[in-house]
Tab-separated table of C-alpha atoms in Angstrom:
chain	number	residue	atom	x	y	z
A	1272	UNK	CA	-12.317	-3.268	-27.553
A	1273	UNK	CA	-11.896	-6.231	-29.640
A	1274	UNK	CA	-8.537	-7.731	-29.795
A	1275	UNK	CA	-6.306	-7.451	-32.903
A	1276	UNK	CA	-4.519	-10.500	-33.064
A	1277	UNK	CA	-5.873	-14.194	-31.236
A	1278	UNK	CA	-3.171	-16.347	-30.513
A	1279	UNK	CA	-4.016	-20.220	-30.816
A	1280	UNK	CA	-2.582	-22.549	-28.756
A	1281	UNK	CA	-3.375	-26.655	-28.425
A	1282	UNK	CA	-1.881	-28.710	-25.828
A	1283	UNK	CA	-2.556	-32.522	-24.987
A	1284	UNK	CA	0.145	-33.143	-22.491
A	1285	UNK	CA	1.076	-29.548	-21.300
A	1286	UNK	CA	4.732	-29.458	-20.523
A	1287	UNK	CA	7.546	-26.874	-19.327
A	1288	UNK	CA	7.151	-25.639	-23.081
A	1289	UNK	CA	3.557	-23.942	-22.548
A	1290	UNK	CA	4.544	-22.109	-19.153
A	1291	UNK	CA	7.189	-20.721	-20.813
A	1292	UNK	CA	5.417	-19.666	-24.177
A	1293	UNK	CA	2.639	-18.041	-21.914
A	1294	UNK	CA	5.008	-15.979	-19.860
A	1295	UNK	CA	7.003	-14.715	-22.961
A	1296	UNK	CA	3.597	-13.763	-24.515
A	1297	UNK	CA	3.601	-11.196	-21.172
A	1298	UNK	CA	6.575	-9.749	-22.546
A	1299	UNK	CA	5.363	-8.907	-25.922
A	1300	UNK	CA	5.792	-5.236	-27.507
A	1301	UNK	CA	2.463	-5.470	-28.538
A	1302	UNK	CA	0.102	-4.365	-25.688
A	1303	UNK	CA	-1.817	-7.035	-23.483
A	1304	UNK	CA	-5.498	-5.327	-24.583
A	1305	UNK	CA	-4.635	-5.679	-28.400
A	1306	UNK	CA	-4.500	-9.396	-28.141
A	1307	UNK	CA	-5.991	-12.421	-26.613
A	1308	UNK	CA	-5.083	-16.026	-26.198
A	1309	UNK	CA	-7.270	-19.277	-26.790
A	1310	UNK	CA	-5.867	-22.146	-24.701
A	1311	UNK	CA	-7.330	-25.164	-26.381
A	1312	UNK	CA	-6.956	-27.853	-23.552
A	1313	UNK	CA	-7.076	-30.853	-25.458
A	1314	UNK	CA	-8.152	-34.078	-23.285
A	1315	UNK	CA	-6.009	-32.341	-20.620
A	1316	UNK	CA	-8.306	-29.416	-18.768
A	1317	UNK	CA	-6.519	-30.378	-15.270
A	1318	UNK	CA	-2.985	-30.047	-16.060
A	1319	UNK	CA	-3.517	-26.997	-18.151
A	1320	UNK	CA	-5.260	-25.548	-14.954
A	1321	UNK	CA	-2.609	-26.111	-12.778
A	1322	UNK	CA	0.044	-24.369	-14.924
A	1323	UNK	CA	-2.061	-21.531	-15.328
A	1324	UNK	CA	-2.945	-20.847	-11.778
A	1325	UNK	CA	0.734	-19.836	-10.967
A	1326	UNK	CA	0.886	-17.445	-13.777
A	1327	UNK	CA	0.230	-13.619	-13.689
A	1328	UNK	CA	-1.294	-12.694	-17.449
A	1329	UNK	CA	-2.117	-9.491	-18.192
A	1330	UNK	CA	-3.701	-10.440	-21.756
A	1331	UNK	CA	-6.774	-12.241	-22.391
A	1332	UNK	CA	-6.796	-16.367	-21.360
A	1333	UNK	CA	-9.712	-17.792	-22.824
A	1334	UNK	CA	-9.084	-21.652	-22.240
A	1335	UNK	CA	-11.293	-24.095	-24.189
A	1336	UNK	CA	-11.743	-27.543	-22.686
A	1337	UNK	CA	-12.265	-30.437	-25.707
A	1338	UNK	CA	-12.310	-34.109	-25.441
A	1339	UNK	CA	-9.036	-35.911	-26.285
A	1340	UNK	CA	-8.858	-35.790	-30.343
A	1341	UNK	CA	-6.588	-34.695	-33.283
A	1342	UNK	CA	-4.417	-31.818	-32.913
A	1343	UNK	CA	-6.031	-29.873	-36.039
A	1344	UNK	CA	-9.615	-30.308	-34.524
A	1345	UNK	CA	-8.401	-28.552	-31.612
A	1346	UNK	CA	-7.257	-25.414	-33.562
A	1347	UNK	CA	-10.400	-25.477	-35.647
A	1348	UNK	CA	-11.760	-25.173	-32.034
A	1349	UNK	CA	-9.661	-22.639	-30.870
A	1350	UNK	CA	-9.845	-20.397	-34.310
A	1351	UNK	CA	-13.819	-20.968	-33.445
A	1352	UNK	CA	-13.360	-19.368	-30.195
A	1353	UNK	CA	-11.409	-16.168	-31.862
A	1354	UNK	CA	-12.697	-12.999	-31.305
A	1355	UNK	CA	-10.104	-11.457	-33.469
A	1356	UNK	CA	-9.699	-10.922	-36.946
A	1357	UNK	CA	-6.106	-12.359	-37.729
A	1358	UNK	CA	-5.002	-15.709	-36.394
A	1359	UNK	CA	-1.988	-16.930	-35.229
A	1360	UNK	CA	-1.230	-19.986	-34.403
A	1361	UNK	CA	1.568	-21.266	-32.392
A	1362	UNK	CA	3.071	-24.779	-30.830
A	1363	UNK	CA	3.325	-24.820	-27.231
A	1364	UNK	CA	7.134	-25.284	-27.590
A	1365	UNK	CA	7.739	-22.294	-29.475
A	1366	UNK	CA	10.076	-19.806	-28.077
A	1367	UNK	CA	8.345	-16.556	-29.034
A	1368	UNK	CA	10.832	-13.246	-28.948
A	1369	UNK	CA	9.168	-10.301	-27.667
A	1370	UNK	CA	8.438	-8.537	-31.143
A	1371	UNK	CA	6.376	-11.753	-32.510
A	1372	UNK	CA	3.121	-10.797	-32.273
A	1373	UNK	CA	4.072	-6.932	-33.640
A	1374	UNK	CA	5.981	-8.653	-36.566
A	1375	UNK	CA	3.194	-10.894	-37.196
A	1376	UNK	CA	0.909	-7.747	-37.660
A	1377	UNK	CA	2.802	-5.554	-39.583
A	1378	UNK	CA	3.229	-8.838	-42.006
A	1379	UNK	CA	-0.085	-9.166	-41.918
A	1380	UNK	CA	-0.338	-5.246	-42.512
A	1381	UNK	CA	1.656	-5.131	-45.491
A	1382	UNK	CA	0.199	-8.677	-47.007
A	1383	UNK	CA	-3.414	-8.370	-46.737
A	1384	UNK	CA	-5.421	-11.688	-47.439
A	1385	UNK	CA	-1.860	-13.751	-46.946
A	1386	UNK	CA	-0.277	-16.327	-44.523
A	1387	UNK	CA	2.592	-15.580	-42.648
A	1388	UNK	CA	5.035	-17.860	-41.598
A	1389	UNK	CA	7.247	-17.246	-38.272
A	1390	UNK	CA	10.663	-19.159	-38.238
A	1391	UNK	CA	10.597	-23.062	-36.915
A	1392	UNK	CA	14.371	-23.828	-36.553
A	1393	UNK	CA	15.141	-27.117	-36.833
A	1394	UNK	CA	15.484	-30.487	-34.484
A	1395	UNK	CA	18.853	-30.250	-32.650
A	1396	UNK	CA	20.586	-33.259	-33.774
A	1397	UNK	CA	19.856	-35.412	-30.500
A	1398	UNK	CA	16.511	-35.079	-31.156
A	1399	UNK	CA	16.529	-35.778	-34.457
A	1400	UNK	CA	18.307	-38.854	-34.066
A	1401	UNK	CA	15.272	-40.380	-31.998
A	1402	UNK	CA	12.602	-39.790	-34.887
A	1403	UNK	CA	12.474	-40.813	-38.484
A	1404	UNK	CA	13.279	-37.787	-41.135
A	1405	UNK	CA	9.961	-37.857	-42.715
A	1406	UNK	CA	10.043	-36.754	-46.666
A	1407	UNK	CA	8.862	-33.253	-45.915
A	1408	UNK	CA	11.491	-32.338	-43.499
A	1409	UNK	CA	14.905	-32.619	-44.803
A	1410	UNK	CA	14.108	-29.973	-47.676
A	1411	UNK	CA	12.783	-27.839	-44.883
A	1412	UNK	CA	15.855	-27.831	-43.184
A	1413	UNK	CA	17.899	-27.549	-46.276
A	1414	UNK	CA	15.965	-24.737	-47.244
A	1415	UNK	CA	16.880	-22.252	-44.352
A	1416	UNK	CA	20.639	-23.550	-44.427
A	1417	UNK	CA	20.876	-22.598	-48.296
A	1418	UNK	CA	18.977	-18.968	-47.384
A	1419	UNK	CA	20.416	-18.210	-43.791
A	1420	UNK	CA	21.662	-14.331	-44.316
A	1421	UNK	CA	19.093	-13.847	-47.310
A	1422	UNK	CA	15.872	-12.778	-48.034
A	1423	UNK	CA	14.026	-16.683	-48.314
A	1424	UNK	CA	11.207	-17.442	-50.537
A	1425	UNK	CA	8.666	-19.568	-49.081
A	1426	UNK	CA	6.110	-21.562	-50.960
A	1427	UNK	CA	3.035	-23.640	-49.947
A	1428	UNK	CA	5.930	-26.664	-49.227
A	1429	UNK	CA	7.479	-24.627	-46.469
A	1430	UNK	CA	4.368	-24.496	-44.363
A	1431	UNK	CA	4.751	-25.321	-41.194
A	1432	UNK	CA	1.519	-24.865	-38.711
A	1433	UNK	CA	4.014	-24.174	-35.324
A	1434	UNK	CA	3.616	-21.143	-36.099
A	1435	UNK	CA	1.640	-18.979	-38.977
A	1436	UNK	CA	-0.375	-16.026	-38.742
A	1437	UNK	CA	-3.651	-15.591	-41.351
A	1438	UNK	CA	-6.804	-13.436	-41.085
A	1439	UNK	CA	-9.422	-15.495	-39.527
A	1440	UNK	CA	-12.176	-14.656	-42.960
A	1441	UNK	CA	-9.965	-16.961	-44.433
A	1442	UNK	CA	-9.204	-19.539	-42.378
A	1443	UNK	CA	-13.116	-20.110	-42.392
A	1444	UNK	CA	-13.301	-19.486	-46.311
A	1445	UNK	CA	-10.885	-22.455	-47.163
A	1446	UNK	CA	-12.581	-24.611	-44.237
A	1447	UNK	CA	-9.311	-24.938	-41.688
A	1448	UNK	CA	-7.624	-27.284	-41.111
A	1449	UNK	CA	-9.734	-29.829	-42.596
A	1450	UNK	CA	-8.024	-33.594	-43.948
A	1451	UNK	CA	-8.049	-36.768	-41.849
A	1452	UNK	CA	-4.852	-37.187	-40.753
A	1453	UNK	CA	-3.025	-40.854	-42.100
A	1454	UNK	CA	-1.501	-42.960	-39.033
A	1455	UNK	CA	2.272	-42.892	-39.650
A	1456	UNK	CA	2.360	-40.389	-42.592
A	1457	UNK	CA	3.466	-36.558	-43.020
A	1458	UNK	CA	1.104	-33.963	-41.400
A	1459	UNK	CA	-1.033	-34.370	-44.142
A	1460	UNK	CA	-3.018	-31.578	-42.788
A	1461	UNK	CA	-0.509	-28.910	-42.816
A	1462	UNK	CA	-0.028	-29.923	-46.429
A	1463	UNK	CA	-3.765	-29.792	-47.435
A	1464	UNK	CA	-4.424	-26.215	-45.713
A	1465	UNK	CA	-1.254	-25.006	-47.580
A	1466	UNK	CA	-2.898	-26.118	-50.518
A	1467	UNK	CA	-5.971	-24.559	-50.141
C-alpha cells in the first residue's frame, strides 16, 4: 500500500527539535501505514543515526544521506524520494499536534491542486532579539496578530516552507524549490516557489 501523505524533513545539525518532531509524528491520528517520512540527512548522516536508533517508529523512516548543501536542495531530494502523492514539508523544530497530518489531508481533500499552509507562530521575543527582522517577517507576524480569532486569508506573501502541504504532481510541475539562494537576503526561495 502506498502511503498517502510523505512527510519531508531536512536537518544539517540535528538537534533536540527533530527527536521530538519524530516522536510526535508516532502520535498522529492518522495511521502509521498511511504515511511515510523522508529524513533528508543533510551533511550530517551520523548524528541523524544516532537520534534515530533510540526511537521506536511505527511509520515509514526512509533517511536520505546528501552531501552538506542548501537547505532547498535537500527537500528537492527528499520530495525525489516521495512515494506519496501529497507532500508535506516540515522544519525539524516544528511542534506538530497530533491531528496535523489528518488536517493537512482533509485540506488537501477539499483544495485539490492547492498549497496548504500549517501555522508557524512567531520568534518568542528572546529570540528575536538575537536576529535581524528581515523585511518579510514583521508583516508575517502582524498578519496573525490582526487575524488571531478569525478566519485569515493567506496569499503567496504568507508562505512559509516550515511547514506546507502540496500534491507532489505539482511540486515537480513548477520545478521545486528552485532559485539560488542570495548570502544575507530573505529566503528568496520560499518567495520564488510561492510565486510559481
Amino acid at each position: 500500500m502506498l502511503p498517502e501523505i510523505s512527510v519531508v524533513i531536512t536537518t544539517q545539525k540535528p538537534a533536540a527539535g527533530l527527536s521530538k518532531l519524530l516522536q510526535a509524528l508516532v502520535r498522529q491520528s492518522v495511521p502509521a501505514a498511511h504515511y511515510e517520512v523522508i529524513l533528508v540527512a543533510d551533511g550530517c548522516v551520523s548524528q541523524v543515526a544516532r537520534i534515530i536508533a533510540s526511537l521506536s517508529l511505527p511509520y515509514s523512516l526512509h533517511v536520505v544521506e546528501q552531501n552538506k548543501g542548501h537547505i532547498y536542495a535537500a527537500r528537492n531530494r527528499g520530495a525525489e524520494e516521495a512515494r506519496a502523492p501529497i507532500l508535506l514539508f516540515l522544519d525539524e523544530n516544528i511542534i506538530a499536534a497530533p491531528d496535523l497530518l489528518e488536517r493537512h489531508l482533509k485540506a488537501q481533500a477539499a483544495h485539490p491542486g492547492r498549497v496548504t499552509l500549517g501555522i508557524r507562530l512567531p520568534d518568542p521575543p528572546e529570540k528575536l532579539a538575537k536576529k535581524p527582522l528581515v523585511a518579510g517577517y514583521l508583516p508575517w507576524r502582524n498578519y496573525l496578530r490582526a487575524e488571531a480569532g478569525t478566519q485569515p486569508r493567506y496569499t503567496f506573501q504568507h508562505f512559509c516552507a516550515a511547514n506546507f502541504a502540496l500534491p507532489k504532481a505539482v511540486f515537480n510541475q513548477v520545478g521545486g524549490f528552485g532559485f539560488e539562494p542570495l548570502a544575507g537576503c530573505l529566503p528568496a526561495e520560499e518567495l520564488d516557489l510561492a510565486i510559481r
